[in-house]
Structures are given as structure tokens and as C-alpha cells.
PDB file of C-alpha atoms in Angstrom:
ATOM      1  CA  UNK A  22      -4.999   4.854 108.017  1.00 46.00           C
ATOM      2  CA  UNK A  23      -7.966   4.174 105.555  1.00 46.00           C
ATOM      3  CA  UNK A  24      -5.639   6.082 102.851  1.00 47.00           C
ATOM      4  CA  UNK A  25      -2.433   4.399 103.648  1.00 51.00           C
ATOM      5  CA  UNK A  26      -4.046   1.144 102.970  1.00 50.00           C
ATOM      6  CA  UNK A  27      -6.003   2.187  99.700  1.00 47.00           C
ATOM      7  CA  UNK A  28      -2.278   3.666  98.372  1.00 52.00           C
ATOM      8  CA  UNK A  29      -0.630   0.058  99.114  1.00 53.00           C
ATOM      9  CA  UNK A  30      -3.397  -2.092  97.891  1.00 52.00           C
ATOM     10  CA  UNK A  31      -2.564   0.414  94.093  1.00 48.00           C
ATOM     11  CA  UNK A  32       0.753  -0.089  94.710  1.00 50.00           C
ATOM     12  CA  UNK A  33       0.202  -3.962  95.540  1.00 51.00           C
ATOM     13  CA  UNK A  34      -2.804  -4.078  92.262  1.00 54.00           C
ATOM     14  CA  UNK A  35      -0.797  -1.854  90.188  1.00 54.00           C
ATOM     15  CA  UNK A  36       0.002  -1.922  86.090  1.00 54.00           C
ATOM     16  CA  UNK A  37       1.658  -5.609  85.400  1.00 60.00           C
ATOM     17  CA  UNK A  38       6.104  -5.337  85.217  1.00 71.00           C
ATOM     18  CA  UNK A  39       6.873  -5.836  81.496  1.00 75.00           C
ATOM     19  CA  UNK A  40       8.173  -9.562  81.981  1.00 76.00           C
ATOM     20  CA  UNK A  41       4.311  -9.703  82.844  1.00 77.00           C
ATOM     21  CA  UNK A  42       3.138  -7.840  79.798  1.00 77.00           C
ATOM     22  CA  UNK A  43       5.827  -9.778  77.325  1.00 76.00           C
ATOM     23  CA  UNK A  44       4.598 -13.144  78.526  1.00 77.00           C
ATOM     24  CA  UNK A  45       0.920 -12.112  77.677  1.00 76.00           C
ATOM     25  CA  UNK A  46       1.967 -10.763  74.125  1.00 75.00           C
ATOM     26  CA  UNK A  47       3.935 -14.395  74.308  1.00 76.00           C
ATOM     27  CA  UNK A  48       1.291 -16.145  74.766  1.00 76.00           C
ATOM     28  CA  UNK A  49      -1.561 -14.316  72.535  1.00 75.00           C
ATOM     29  CA  UNK A  50       1.179 -14.590  69.922  1.00 79.00           C
ATOM     30  CA  UNK A  51       1.847 -18.571  70.527  1.00 83.00           C
ATOM     31  CA  UNK A  52      -2.114 -19.091  69.741  1.00 82.00           C
ATOM     32  CA  UNK A  53      -1.571 -17.584  66.197  1.00 83.00           C
ATOM     33  CA  UNK A  54       0.881 -19.603  65.158  1.00 86.00           C
ATOM     34  CA  UNK A  55      -1.181 -22.391  66.513  1.00 88.00           C
ATOM     35  CA  UNK A  56      -3.781 -21.858  63.918  1.00 88.00           C
ATOM     36  CA  UNK A  57      -1.042 -20.835  61.643  1.00 89.00           C
ATOM     37  CA  UNK A  58       0.839 -23.726  61.942  1.00 92.00           C
ATOM     38  CA  UNK A  59      -1.327 -26.643  59.913  1.00 92.00           C
ATOM     39  CA  UNK A  60      -1.683 -24.053  56.195  1.00 91.00           C
ATOM     40  CA  UNK A  61       2.103 -23.280  56.802  1.00 92.00           C
ATOM     41  CA  UNK A  62       2.430 -27.152  56.705  1.00 94.00           C
ATOM     42  CA  UNK A  63       0.828 -27.730  53.711  1.00 93.00           C
ATOM     43  CA  UNK A  64       2.046 -25.050  52.179  1.00 88.00           C
ATOM     44  CA  UNK A  65       5.948 -26.026  53.050  1.00 91.00           C
ATOM     45  CA  UNK A  66       4.447 -29.979  51.696  1.00 91.00           C
ATOM     46  CA  UNK A  67       2.682 -29.489  48.592  1.00 88.00           C
ATOM     47  CA  UNK A  68       4.281 -25.859  47.297  1.00 82.00           C
ATOM     48  CA  UNK A  69       7.484 -24.996  48.751  1.00 84.00           C
ATOM     49  CA  UNK A  70       9.084 -28.516  48.688  1.00 87.00           C
ATOM     50  CA  UNK A  71       7.714 -29.264  44.703  1.00 83.00           C
ATOM     51  CA  UNK A  72       9.289 -25.838  43.786  1.00 81.00           C
ATOM     52  CA  UNK A  73      12.648 -26.677  45.059  1.00 84.00           C
ATOM     53  CA  UNK A  74      12.706 -29.929  44.462  1.00 82.00           C
ATOM     54  CA  UNK A  75      11.831 -29.661  40.640  1.00 82.00           C
ATOM     55  CA  UNK A  76      14.467 -27.066  40.249  1.00 86.00           C
ATOM     56  CA  UNK A  77      16.610 -30.110  39.351  1.00 87.00           C
ATOM     57  CA  UNK A  78      15.081 -31.739  36.767  1.00 87.00           C
ATOM     58  CA  UNK A  79      15.732 -27.758  34.671  1.00 89.00           C
ATOM     59  CA  UNK A  80      19.204 -29.427  34.329  1.00 90.00           C
ATOM     60  CA  UNK A  81      17.921 -32.664  32.644  1.00 89.00           C
ATOM     61  CA  UNK A  82      16.558 -33.270  29.061  1.00 87.00           C
ATOM     62  CA  UNK A  83      13.544 -35.595  30.867  1.00 85.00           C
ATOM     63  CA  UNK A  84      10.866 -37.750  30.125  1.00 82.00           C
ATOM     64  CA  UNK A  85       9.436 -38.175  32.949  1.00 80.00           C
ATOM     65  CA  UNK A  86      10.302 -41.835  33.275  1.00 83.00           C
ATOM     66  CA  UNK A  87      12.738 -43.604  35.214  1.00 82.00           C
ATOM     67  CA  UNK A  88      15.645 -41.576  36.529  1.00 83.00           C
ATOM     68  CA  UNK A  89      17.501 -38.290  34.650  1.00 82.00           C
ATOM     69  CA  UNK A  90      20.329 -39.109  33.464  1.00 83.00           C
ATOM     70  CA  UNK A  91      20.872 -36.681  30.825  1.00 86.00           C
ATOM     71  CA  UNK A  92      22.260 -33.283  32.508  1.00 89.00           C
ATOM     72  CA  UNK A  93      22.643 -30.437  29.945  1.00 88.00           C
ATOM     73  CA  UNK A  94      22.807 -27.886  32.132  1.00 86.00           C
ATOM     74  CA  UNK A  95      21.374 -24.805  31.321  1.00 89.00           C
ATOM     75  CA  UNK A  96      20.364 -25.747  28.139  1.00 92.00           C
ATOM     76  CA  UNK A  97      16.702 -25.511  28.957  1.00 91.00           C
ATOM     77  CA  UNK A  98      16.437 -22.564  30.536  1.00 92.00           C
ATOM     78  CA  UNK A  99      18.021 -20.676  27.481  1.00 93.00           C
ATOM     79  CA  UNK A 100      15.322 -22.625  25.480  1.00 92.00           C
ATOM     80  CA  UNK A 101      12.789 -21.688  27.151  1.00 92.00           C
ATOM     81  CA  UNK A 102      13.840 -17.742  26.999  1.00 92.00           C
ATOM     82  CA  UNK A 103      14.475 -18.023  22.939  1.00 92.00           C
ATOM     83  CA  UNK A 104      11.103 -20.092  23.004  1.00 90.00           C
ATOM     84  CA  UNK A 105       8.610 -17.037  20.971  1.00 91.00           C
ATOM     85  CA  UNK A 106       6.154 -19.612  21.946  1.00 91.00           C
ATOM     86  CA  UNK A 107       6.637 -18.704  25.731  1.00 92.00           C
ATOM     87  CA  UNK A 108       6.721 -15.142  25.321  1.00 93.00           C
ATOM     88  CA  UNK A 109       3.088 -15.569  23.009  1.00 93.00           C
ATOM     89  CA  UNK A 110       1.672 -17.097  26.282  1.00 94.00           C
ATOM     90  CA  UNK A 111       3.444 -14.745  29.151  1.00 93.00           C
ATOM     91  CA  UNK A 112       1.598 -11.736  26.765  1.00 94.00           C
ATOM     92  CA  UNK A 113      -2.250 -13.865  27.020  1.00 94.00           C
ATOM     93  CA  UNK A 114      -1.744 -14.549  30.152  1.00 94.00           C
ATOM     94  CA  UNK A 115      -1.343 -10.719  30.667  1.00 93.00           C
ATOM     95  CA  UNK A 116      -4.493  -9.715  28.376  1.00 94.00           C
ATOM     96  CA  UNK A 117      -6.277 -12.198  30.088  1.00 95.00           C
ATOM     97  CA  UNK A 118      -5.105 -10.374  33.607  1.00 94.00           C
ATOM     98  CA  UNK A 119      -5.780  -6.949  32.394  1.00 94.00           C
ATOM     99  CA  UNK A 120      -9.239  -7.898  30.978  1.00 94.00           C
ATOM    100  CA  UNK A 121     -10.252  -9.857  33.882  1.00 94.00           C
ATOM    101  CA  UNK A 122      -9.629  -8.183  37.084  1.00 93.00           C
ATOM    102  CA  UNK A 123     -10.685  -4.655  36.267  1.00 94.00           C
ATOM    103  CA  UNK A 124     -13.913  -5.654  34.829  1.00 94.00           C
ATOM    104  CA  UNK A 125     -14.535  -8.122  36.828  1.00 92.00           C
ATOM    105  CA  UNK A 126     -14.298  -6.264  40.090  1.00 92.00           C
ATOM    106  CA  UNK A 127     -16.164  -3.314  38.702  1.00 93.00           C
ATOM    107  CA  UNK A 128     -18.669  -5.543  38.058  1.00 93.00           C
ATOM    108  CA  UNK A 129     -18.731  -6.994  41.522  1.00 92.00           C
ATOM    109  CA  UNK A 130     -18.361  -3.596  43.798  1.00 92.00           C
ATOM    110  CA  UNK A 131     -21.101  -2.221  41.412  1.00 92.00           C
ATOM    111  CA  UNK A 132     -23.740  -5.445  42.621  1.00 92.00           C
ATOM    112  CA  UNK A 133     -22.115  -5.860  45.851  1.00 92.00           C
ATOM    113  CA  UNK A 134     -23.594  -2.025  46.285  1.00 91.00           C
ATOM    114  CA  UNK A 135     -26.838  -3.136  44.996  1.00 91.00           C
ATOM    115  CA  UNK A 136     -27.253  -6.627  47.178  1.00 90.00           C
ATOM    116  CA  UNK A 137     -26.156  -4.772  50.532  1.00 88.00           C
ATOM    117  CA  UNK A 138     -28.741  -3.086  50.013  1.00 84.00           C
ATOM    118  CA  UNK A 139     -31.101  -3.969  53.556  1.00 81.00           C
ATOM    119  CA  UNK A 140     -34.611  -3.509  51.504  1.00 83.00           C
ATOM    120  CA  UNK A 141     -33.357  -6.062  48.542  1.00 83.00           C
ATOM    121  CA  UNK A 142     -35.787  -8.724  49.037  1.00 85.00           C
ATOM    122  CA  UNK A 143     -34.066 -12.510  48.465  1.00 86.00           C
ATOM    123  CA  UNK A 144     -30.788 -10.743  48.873  1.00 83.00           C
ATOM    124  CA  UNK A 145     -29.055 -14.370  49.940  1.00 86.00           C
ATOM    125  CA  UNK A 146     -30.577 -15.933  47.151  1.00 89.00           C
ATOM    126  CA  UNK A 147     -29.022 -13.634  44.844  1.00 88.00           C
ATOM    127  CA  UNK A 148     -25.817 -14.046  46.562  1.00 87.00           C
ATOM    128  CA  UNK A 149     -26.095 -17.594  46.489  1.00 88.00           C
ATOM    129  CA  UNK A 150     -26.909 -17.553  42.531  1.00 89.00           C
ATOM    130  CA  UNK A 151     -23.677 -15.562  41.883  1.00 89.00           C
ATOM    131  CA  UNK A 152     -21.849 -16.902  43.883  1.00 89.00           C
ATOM    132  CA  UNK A 153     -22.524 -20.685  42.139  1.00 88.00           C
ATOM    133  CA  UNK A 154     -20.333 -20.227  39.251  1.00 89.00           C
ATOM    134  CA  UNK A 155     -17.415 -20.475  41.739  1.00 88.00           C
ATOM    135  CA  UNK A 156     -18.411 -23.596  43.413  1.00 88.00           C
ATOM    136  CA  UNK A 157     -19.016 -25.304  39.853  1.00 87.00           C
ATOM    137  CA  UNK A 158     -15.962 -26.871  38.211  1.00 88.00           C
ATOM    138  CA  UNK A 159     -13.767 -25.125  35.589  1.00 87.00           C
ATOM    139  CA  UNK A 160     -13.586 -28.105  33.394  1.00 87.00           C
ATOM    140  CA  UNK A 161     -17.066 -28.816  33.476  1.00 89.00           C
ATOM    141  CA  UNK A 162     -18.237 -24.593  32.570  1.00 89.00           C
ATOM    142  CA  UNK A 163     -15.701 -25.450  30.045  1.00 88.00           C
ATOM    143  CA  UNK A 164     -17.077 -28.535  27.974  1.00 87.00           C
ATOM    144  CA  UNK A 165     -20.098 -26.974  28.408  1.00 87.00           C
ATOM    145  CA  UNK A 166     -19.306 -23.631  26.941  1.00 86.00           C
ATOM    146  CA  UNK A 167     -18.039 -25.319  24.496  1.00 84.00           C
ATOM    147  CA  UNK A 168     -20.876 -27.704  24.053  1.00 83.00           C
ATOM    148  CA  UNK A 169     -22.643 -24.158  23.544  1.00 82.00           C
ATOM    149  CA  UNK A 170     -20.981 -22.099  21.231  1.00 80.00           C
ATOM    150  CA  UNK A 171     -19.082 -24.886  19.197  1.00 73.00           C
ATOM    151  CA  UNK A 172     -20.203 -25.868  15.468  1.00 63.00           C
ATOM    152  CA  UNK A 173     -21.800 -29.561  16.451  1.00 61.00           C
ATOM    153  CA  UNK A 174     -24.221 -27.845  19.125  1.00 55.00           C
ATOM    154  CA  UNK A 175     -24.950 -24.357  17.295  1.00 60.00           C
ATOM    155  CA  UNK A 176     -27.457 -23.662  20.119  1.00 73.00           C
ATOM    156  CA  UNK A 177     -25.543 -19.684  19.924  1.00 79.00           C
ATOM    157  CA  UNK A 178     -25.025 -19.327  16.463  1.00 80.00           C
ATOM    158  CA  UNK A 179     -28.931 -20.044  15.986  1.00 81.00           C
ATOM    159  CA  UNK A 180     -29.925 -17.943  18.360  1.00 81.00           C
ATOM    160  CA  UNK A 181     -27.650 -15.046  16.782  1.00 82.00           C
ATOM    161  CA  UNK A 182     -28.560 -15.791  13.479  1.00 82.00           C
ATOM    162  CA  UNK A 183     -32.286 -15.466  14.173  1.00 82.00           C
ATOM    163  CA  UNK A 184     -31.920 -12.466  15.962  1.00 83.00           C
ATOM    164  CA  UNK A 185     -29.765 -10.923  13.497  1.00 82.00           C
ATOM    165  CA  UNK A 186     -27.206 -10.169  14.585  1.00 82.00           C
ATOM    166  CA  UNK A 187     -24.740 -12.165  13.040  1.00 80.00           C
ATOM    167  CA  UNK A 188     -25.106 -13.166   9.006  1.00 80.00           C
ATOM    168  CA  UNK A 189     -23.190 -16.735   8.989  1.00 80.00           C
ATOM    169  CA  UNK A 190     -21.697 -19.062  11.474  1.00 79.00           C
ATOM    170  CA  UNK A 191     -18.695 -18.178  13.074  1.00 80.00           C
ATOM    171  CA  UNK A 192     -17.048 -20.747  14.659  1.00 82.00           C
ATOM    172  CA  UNK A 193     -15.807 -19.566  18.602  1.00 83.00           C
ATOM    173  CA  UNK A 194     -13.461 -21.587  19.326  1.00 85.00           C
ATOM    174  CA  UNK A 195     -11.217 -22.350  16.502  1.00 84.00           C
ATOM    175  CA  UNK A 196     -11.578 -18.516  15.298  1.00 85.00           C
ATOM    176  CA  UNK A 197      -8.176 -16.490  16.974  1.00 85.00           C
ATOM    177  CA  UNK A 198      -9.970 -13.569  16.602  1.00 84.00           C
ATOM    178  CA  UNK A 199     -13.083 -14.567  18.965  1.00 89.00           C
ATOM    179  CA  UNK A 200     -10.759 -17.568  21.198  1.00 90.00           C
ATOM    180  CA  UNK A 201      -9.609 -15.409  23.623  1.00 92.00           C
ATOM    181  CA  UNK A 202     -12.392 -13.140  24.267  1.00 92.00           C
ATOM    182  CA  UNK A 203     -14.592 -16.021  24.853  1.00 92.00           C
ATOM    183  CA  UNK A 204     -11.916 -17.508  27.318  1.00 93.00           C
ATOM    184  CA  UNK A 205     -11.657 -14.369  28.267  1.00 94.00           C
ATOM    185  CA  UNK A 206     -15.153 -13.426  28.970  1.00 93.00           C
ATOM    186  CA  UNK A 207     -16.511 -17.053  30.791  1.00 93.00           C
ATOM    187  CA  UNK A 208     -13.179 -16.062  33.336  1.00 92.00           C
ATOM    188  CA  UNK A 209     -14.928 -13.127  34.432  1.00 92.00           C
ATOM    189  CA  UNK A 210     -18.625 -14.944  35.137  1.00 91.00           C
ATOM    190  CA  UNK A 211     -16.866 -17.711  36.875  1.00 90.00           C
ATOM    191  CA  UNK A 212     -14.404 -16.002  39.256  1.00 87.00           C
ATOM    192  CA  UNK A 213     -16.926 -13.535  39.651  1.00 87.00           C
ATOM    193  CA  UNK A 214     -18.706 -14.722  42.985  1.00 89.00           C
ATOM    194  CA  UNK A 215     -15.433 -14.048  44.580  1.00 90.00           C
ATOM    195  CA  UNK A 216     -15.238 -10.546  44.082  1.00 91.00           C
ATOM    196  CA  UNK A 217     -18.509  -9.894  44.789  1.00 92.00           C
ATOM    197  CA  UNK A 218     -17.925 -11.889  49.078  1.00 92.00           C
ATOM    198  CA  UNK A 219     -15.257  -9.748  49.137  1.00 92.00           C
ATOM    199  CA  UNK A 220     -16.959  -6.278  48.401  1.00 92.00           C
ATOM    200  CA  UNK A 221     -20.042  -7.460  50.367  1.00 92.00           C
ATOM    201  CA  UNK A 222     -17.796  -8.188  53.498  1.00 91.00           C
ATOM    202  CA  UNK A 223     -16.226  -4.983  53.377  1.00 90.00           C
ATOM    203  CA  UNK A 224     -19.094  -3.037  52.888  1.00 91.00           C
ATOM    204  CA  UNK A 225     -20.762  -4.527  55.499  1.00 90.00           C
ATOM    205  CA  UNK A 226     -18.020  -3.480  57.455  1.00 89.00           C
ATOM    206  CA  UNK A 227     -18.609  -0.148  57.253  1.00 89.00           C
ATOM    207  CA  UNK A 228     -20.689   0.816  59.961  1.00 89.00           C
ATOM    208  CA  UNK A 229     -24.489   2.790  58.895  1.00 87.00           C
ATOM    209  CA  UNK A 230     -23.453   6.035  61.391  1.00 89.00           C
ATOM    210  CA  UNK A 231     -21.665   7.511  58.170  1.00 89.00           C
ATOM    211  CA  UNK A 232     -24.151   6.767  55.889  1.00 88.00           C
ATOM    212  CA  UNK A 233     -26.855   8.741  58.143  1.00 88.00           C
ATOM    213  CA  UNK A 234     -24.817  11.326  59.488  1.00 89.00           C
ATOM    214  CA  UNK A 235     -24.184  12.194  55.363  1.00 88.00           C
ATOM    215  CA  UNK A 236     -27.498  12.139  54.674  1.00 87.00           C
ATOM    216  CA  UNK A 237     -28.150  14.277  58.007  1.00 88.00           C
ATOM    217  CA  UNK A 238     -25.213  16.872  55.900  1.00 86.00           C
ATOM    218  CA  UNK A 239     -27.240  16.556  52.635  1.00 85.00           C
ATOM    219  CA  UNK A 240     -24.768  14.284  50.834  1.00 84.00           C
ATOM    220  CA  UNK A 241     -25.976  12.490  47.092  1.00 86.00           C
ATOM    221  CA  UNK A 242     -26.087   8.423  46.449  1.00 85.00           C
ATOM    222  CA  UNK A 243     -22.319   9.535  44.740  1.00 88.00           C
ATOM    223  CA  UNK A 244     -20.830  11.530  47.594  1.00 89.00           C
ATOM    224  CA  UNK A 245     -21.653   9.036  49.807  1.00 89.00           C
ATOM    225  CA  UNK A 246     -19.551   6.133  47.754  1.00 89.00           C
ATOM    226  CA  UNK A 247     -17.489   9.195  46.747  1.00 88.00           C
ATOM    227  CA  UNK A 248     -16.316   9.537  50.398  1.00 88.00           C
ATOM    228  CA  UNK A 249     -17.536   7.427  52.696  1.00 88.00           C
ATOM    229  CA  UNK A 250     -17.468   3.932  50.629  1.00 89.00           C
ATOM    230  CA  UNK A 251     -14.957   4.128  49.445  1.00 88.00           C
ATOM    231  CA  UNK A 252     -12.472   5.534  51.393  1.00 88.00           C
ATOM    232  CA  UNK A 253     -13.882   2.586  53.536  1.00 88.00           C
ATOM    233  CA  UNK A 254     -13.030   0.312  51.519  1.00 88.00           C
ATOM    234  CA  UNK A 255      -9.641   1.330  49.857  1.00 84.00           C
ATOM    235  CA  UNK A 256      -7.517  -1.375  52.430  1.00 83.00           C
ATOM    236  CA  UNK A 257      -9.784  -4.353  51.658  1.00 86.00           C
ATOM    237  CA  UNK A 258      -9.608  -3.223  47.777  1.00 87.00           C
ATOM    238  CA  UNK A 259      -6.105  -3.850  47.771  1.00 85.00           C
ATOM    239  CA  UNK A 260      -6.635  -6.774  48.970  1.00 86.00           C
ATOM    240  CA  UNK A 261      -9.133  -7.901  46.321  1.00 90.00           C
ATOM    241  CA  UNK A 262      -7.314  -6.141  43.456  1.00 88.00           C
ATOM    242  CA  UNK A 263      -3.802  -8.068  44.438  1.00 86.00           C
ATOM    243  CA  UNK A 264      -5.490 -11.716  44.585  1.00 87.00           C
ATOM    244  CA  UNK A 265      -7.520 -11.286  42.238  1.00 90.00           C
ATOM    245  CA  UNK A 266      -4.317 -10.760  39.560  1.00 90.00           C
ATOM    246  CA  UNK A 267      -2.528 -13.665  41.107  1.00 87.00           C
ATOM    247  CA  UNK A 268      -5.869 -15.591  40.879  1.00 89.00           C
ATOM    248  CA  UNK A 269      -5.639 -14.705  37.079  1.00 92.00           C
ATOM    249  CA  UNK A 270      -2.254 -16.039  36.548  1.00 91.00           C
ATOM    250  CA  UNK A 271      -3.259 -19.499  37.457  1.00 88.00           C
ATOM    251  CA  UNK A 272      -5.813 -19.660  34.732  1.00 91.00           C
ATOM    252  CA  UNK A 273      -4.994 -23.313  33.575  1.00 92.00           C
ATOM    253  CA  UNK A 274      -7.553 -25.491  33.330  1.00 90.00           C
ATOM    254  CA  UNK A 275     -10.673 -23.210  31.041  1.00 90.00           C
ATOM    255  CA  UNK A 276      -7.926 -23.387  28.320  1.00 92.00           C
ATOM    256  CA  UNK A 277      -7.144 -26.528  28.577  1.00 90.00           C
ATOM    257  CA  UNK A 278     -10.813 -27.720  28.406  1.00 90.00           C
ATOM    258  CA  UNK A 279     -11.718 -24.868  25.844  1.00 89.00           C
ATOM    259  CA  UNK A 280      -8.773 -24.198  23.338  1.00 88.00           C
ATOM    260  CA  UNK A 281      -5.880 -26.306  24.756  1.00 86.00           C
ATOM    261  CA  UNK A 282      -4.180 -23.375  23.471  1.00 85.00           C
ATOM    262  CA  UNK A 283      -5.139 -23.478  20.247  1.00 80.00           C
ATOM    263  CA  UNK A 284      -5.536 -21.786  17.703  1.00 85.00           C
ATOM    264  CA  UNK A 285      -2.438 -21.514  16.392  1.00 83.00           C
ATOM    265  CA  UNK A 286      -1.699 -21.034  20.101  1.00 87.00           C
ATOM    266  CA  UNK A 287      -3.910 -17.694  19.522  1.00 89.00           C
ATOM    267  CA  UNK A 288      -5.022 -18.693  23.553  1.00 90.00           C
ATOM    268  CA  UNK A 289      -2.303 -20.819  25.153  1.00 91.00           C
ATOM    269  CA  UNK A 290      -0.947 -19.118  28.383  1.00 93.00           C
ATOM    270  CA  UNK A 291       1.763 -19.906  30.462  1.00 93.00           C
ATOM    271  CA  UNK A 292       0.512 -22.907  32.755  1.00 92.00           C
ATOM    272  CA  UNK A 293      -0.920 -24.922  29.556  1.00 92.00           C
ATOM    273  CA  UNK A 294       2.628 -24.170  28.074  1.00 91.00           C
ATOM    274  CA  UNK A 295       4.595 -25.853  30.711  1.00 91.00           C
ATOM    275  CA  UNK A 296       2.060 -28.352  30.668  1.00 91.00           C
ATOM    276  CA  UNK A 297       1.754 -29.562  26.970  1.00 90.00           C
ATOM    277  CA  UNK A 298       5.782 -29.418  27.466  1.00 89.00           C
ATOM    278  CA  UNK A 299       5.836 -31.728  30.211  1.00 88.00           C
ATOM    279  CA  UNK A 300       2.737 -33.513  28.872  1.00 86.00           C
ATOM    280  CA  UNK A 301       2.846 -33.314  25.478  1.00 79.00           C
ATOM    281  CA  UNK A 302       0.050 -31.912  23.143  1.00 69.00           C
ATOM    282  CA  UNK A 303      -0.513 -30.995  19.661  1.00 57.00           C
ATOM    283  CA  UNK A 304      -0.344 -27.034  20.383  1.00 52.00           C
ATOM    284  CA  UNK A 305       3.573 -27.415  22.039  1.00 46.00           C
ATOM    285  CA  UNK A 306       6.071 -26.971  20.273  1.00 49.00           C
ATOM    286  CA  UNK A 307       8.010 -29.625  21.954  1.00 49.00           C
ATOM    287  CA  UNK A 308       6.221 -32.805  20.398  1.00 61.00           C
ATOM    288  CA  UNK A 309       7.478 -35.162  22.763  1.00 78.00           C
ATOM    289  CA  UNK A 310       7.320 -35.091  26.663  1.00 84.00           C
ATOM    290  CA  UNK A 311      10.098 -33.070  28.460  1.00 87.00           C
ATOM    291  CA  UNK A 312      10.082 -32.583  32.485  1.00 89.00           C
ATOM    292  CA  UNK A 313      13.362 -30.898  32.272  1.00 90.00           C
ATOM    293  CA  UNK A 314      12.031 -28.251  30.106  1.00 90.00           C
ATOM    294  CA  UNK A 315       8.366 -27.957  31.820  1.00 90.00           C
ATOM    295  CA  UNK A 316      10.957 -27.224  34.944  1.00 91.00           C
ATOM    296  CA  UNK A 317      12.986 -24.770  33.284  1.00 91.00           C
ATOM    297  CA  UNK A 318       9.654 -23.079  32.283  1.00 92.00           C
ATOM    298  CA  UNK A 319       7.586 -23.051  35.866  1.00 91.00           C
ATOM    299  CA  UNK A 320      11.399 -21.759  37.131  1.00 89.00           C
ATOM    300  CA  UNK A 321      11.067 -18.309  34.908  1.00 91.00           C
ATOM    301  CA  UNK A 322       7.356 -18.128  35.508  1.00 91.00           C
ATOM    302  CA  UNK A 323       7.328 -18.434  38.845  1.00 88.00           C
ATOM    303  CA  UNK A 324      10.172 -15.715  39.042  1.00 88.00           C
ATOM    304  CA  UNK A 325       8.164 -13.443  36.657  1.00 89.00           C
ATOM    305  CA  UNK A 326       5.684 -13.493  38.720  1.00 86.00           C
ATOM    306  CA  UNK A 327       7.985 -12.812  42.035  1.00 86.00           C
ATOM    307  CA  UNK A 328       9.211  -9.711  40.099  1.00 87.00           C
ATOM    308  CA  UNK A 329       5.469  -8.427  39.023  1.00 84.00           C
ATOM    309  CA  UNK A 330       4.130  -8.441  42.428  1.00 82.00           C
ATOM    310  CA  UNK A 331       7.049  -7.101  44.023  1.00 85.00           C
ATOM    311  CA  UNK A 332       6.561  -3.970  41.623  1.00 86.00           C
ATOM    312  CA  UNK A 333       2.680  -4.463  42.490  1.00 79.00           C
ATOM    313  CA  UNK A 334       2.887  -3.881  46.358  1.00 79.00           C
ATOM    314  CA  UNK A 335       5.905  -1.367  46.105  1.00 83.00           C
ATOM    315  CA  UNK A 336       3.183   0.418  43.515  1.00 83.00           C
ATOM    316  CA  UNK A 337       0.023   0.164  46.385  1.00 76.00           C
ATOM    317  CA  UNK A 338       1.964   1.247  49.005  1.00 77.00           C
ATOM    318  CA  UNK A 339       3.357   3.995  47.242  1.00 80.00           C
ATOM    319  CA  UNK A 340       0.004   4.920  46.178  1.00 76.00           C
ATOM    320  CA  UNK A 341      -1.732   4.345  49.696  1.00 72.00           C
ATOM    321  CA  UNK A 342       1.560   6.989  51.063  1.00 76.00           C
ATOM    322  CA  UNK A 343       0.580  10.107  49.121  1.00 74.00           C
ATOM    323  CA  UNK A 344      -2.951   8.930  49.657  1.00 68.00           C
ATOM    324  CA  UNK A 345      -1.964   9.509  53.877  1.00 65.00           C
ATOM    325  CA  UNK A 346       0.519  12.613  52.471  1.00 66.00           C
ATOM    326  CA  UNK A 347      -1.894  14.101  51.236  1.00 63.00           C
TER     327      UNK A 347
END
């Protein structure tokens, strides 16, 4: 009698039917969508809609005043594709990314390993110190750096002359050979804190037991780093790389404040190129503002970035698949 009652009770309180499981799963997913909704609304309103709306302007010659009426068809696209300054600025953007991303990631990982040491005193202070440039406006940083390296500031030149590292004053931002290097160095320092925080978050997810077990097995620091830290950071690292690359392609304010794309287009990146087309400027090849031309350049740049992002994701997936197979 007792066994029969228990069996009946188990049957009554057994696993929920498939419909109930689906409802529970749907409720869980519903909350995820609720949390994502505000961000999606902002994305649609301030990113997707302006991109779609600007597509119509690409077919007009328009200075931004009044309604566009001078329809030119695909002439703006043809002009951008045949403009050597556009491709040169695209090259500068890739050069900036090619230097900033690897240097910044290596430095951020090395410093994150140091700051993740639980025996390090004042670790929170050091983390704050290295993250401070991120919360500082790039425009403010640009103005300060400009004062430091410009001829009338003379601070850096005087210091280097006193140290006998240079023999004459150098116009750091006016010389095409140095201007881009200055922007790259400042860019590495300015956004370095983002990657540092990401790596620190990734390192803190690695269980201490793994390191303890490795030490008991006689593994040294290099072996521990190679066989525990790197594999455990791989998933986070892929996200960090993608975010870092995307961030470098958005470079604008630092270049605009420091050099405005000069001298002689030596530091012109695509975003400053588009800005100069839209609002004019001494370094742009269009003297008069042309919103239509700028919109065409933005559209082409967007397509190139989408293509590059797709290639990047495919390469990273392929590498992950190969590592998984090996």
C-alpha cells in the first residue's frame, strides 16, 4: 500500500510536461528581451535610423542648408571611389589599428597579470590610476598633448634636448614623419584602461585551484601562464580583440584636435575625412561642405567595415575550430 502511494505521488509530481518546460523557458527568455529592449530602442533610433536616412542624401549635391534638390545619382560614390585621399585616410586608419591593438593588448595583459596579484598592495589605487585616461575627454587630452609637443610649448623638446636625445627642436605635430606616431602613442595610452579592465575581469574568473594544482605539479610561472591563463582567457580574449579593433576604427576626436588630419593629409583618417567633407576644412579636398559626398563616404566606409568584421569573425571562428580539433 505504501509503495503504491509513493509511486502515485512520484507520478503526480514527476517531471513537468514539455509544454510547461517551454513556458518556463519562454518566461526566462522574455526577461532577457526586456533587459535588452532599451538598448535596442536607442540603437535603432540613434544608429540604424540615421544610417538608413543618410542613404538618401548620398544621391544629392547638398551643403546641408534647405532641402536637397540637386540630384546627382551615383556621382558622389564615383567621386569617393576615385578620390586618393579617401584611400589614403583608410590606410592611415588601418595603420593606426595595426599598431594600437597589438601593443595595447600586450601591455594591458601584462599589467593585468601584475594587478591581479592578491598580495599587491594598493592594487585598487593602481587600477584607478591606469583607468583614469579612459574617463578623460579625448579632446582635453589632445589639447594638453598639443601644448606639450608644440613649438610654443616646448616642454618635450626642452626635456629631450637637455637629455641629449635630440639635437634640434622637432615640430612633432607639423612633421609628417612624427605626427602619426604621436597620435598612435597617445591613442594607446588613452584607451589602454578599457582592455586592462577586461583582462582583469577575465583573470578573476579563473579558479585559484587550477594554479594551486599546477604549482603542486611543479609548473613554473611561464608554464602556468601558457597552459592555464592563456587557455582560460581565450574566450574573453576574442571579445577583447574584436572590441579593440572596432574601437580603433572609430578614431576621430584625438586626430581632429591634435592635427585635424594634417600635415598634408599625413594623419587623415576616414572619420576626419568624412567630417571635413561634411563641414569643410583646410585639409579636406572639398572646400565647400557637401553632406551628400560625406554620406557617400560614410556608406562606403560602413560597407568596408562590415566586410572586415565578417572576415575577422570567420577567421577567429576558424582558429577556434582548429584549436578544438587539435
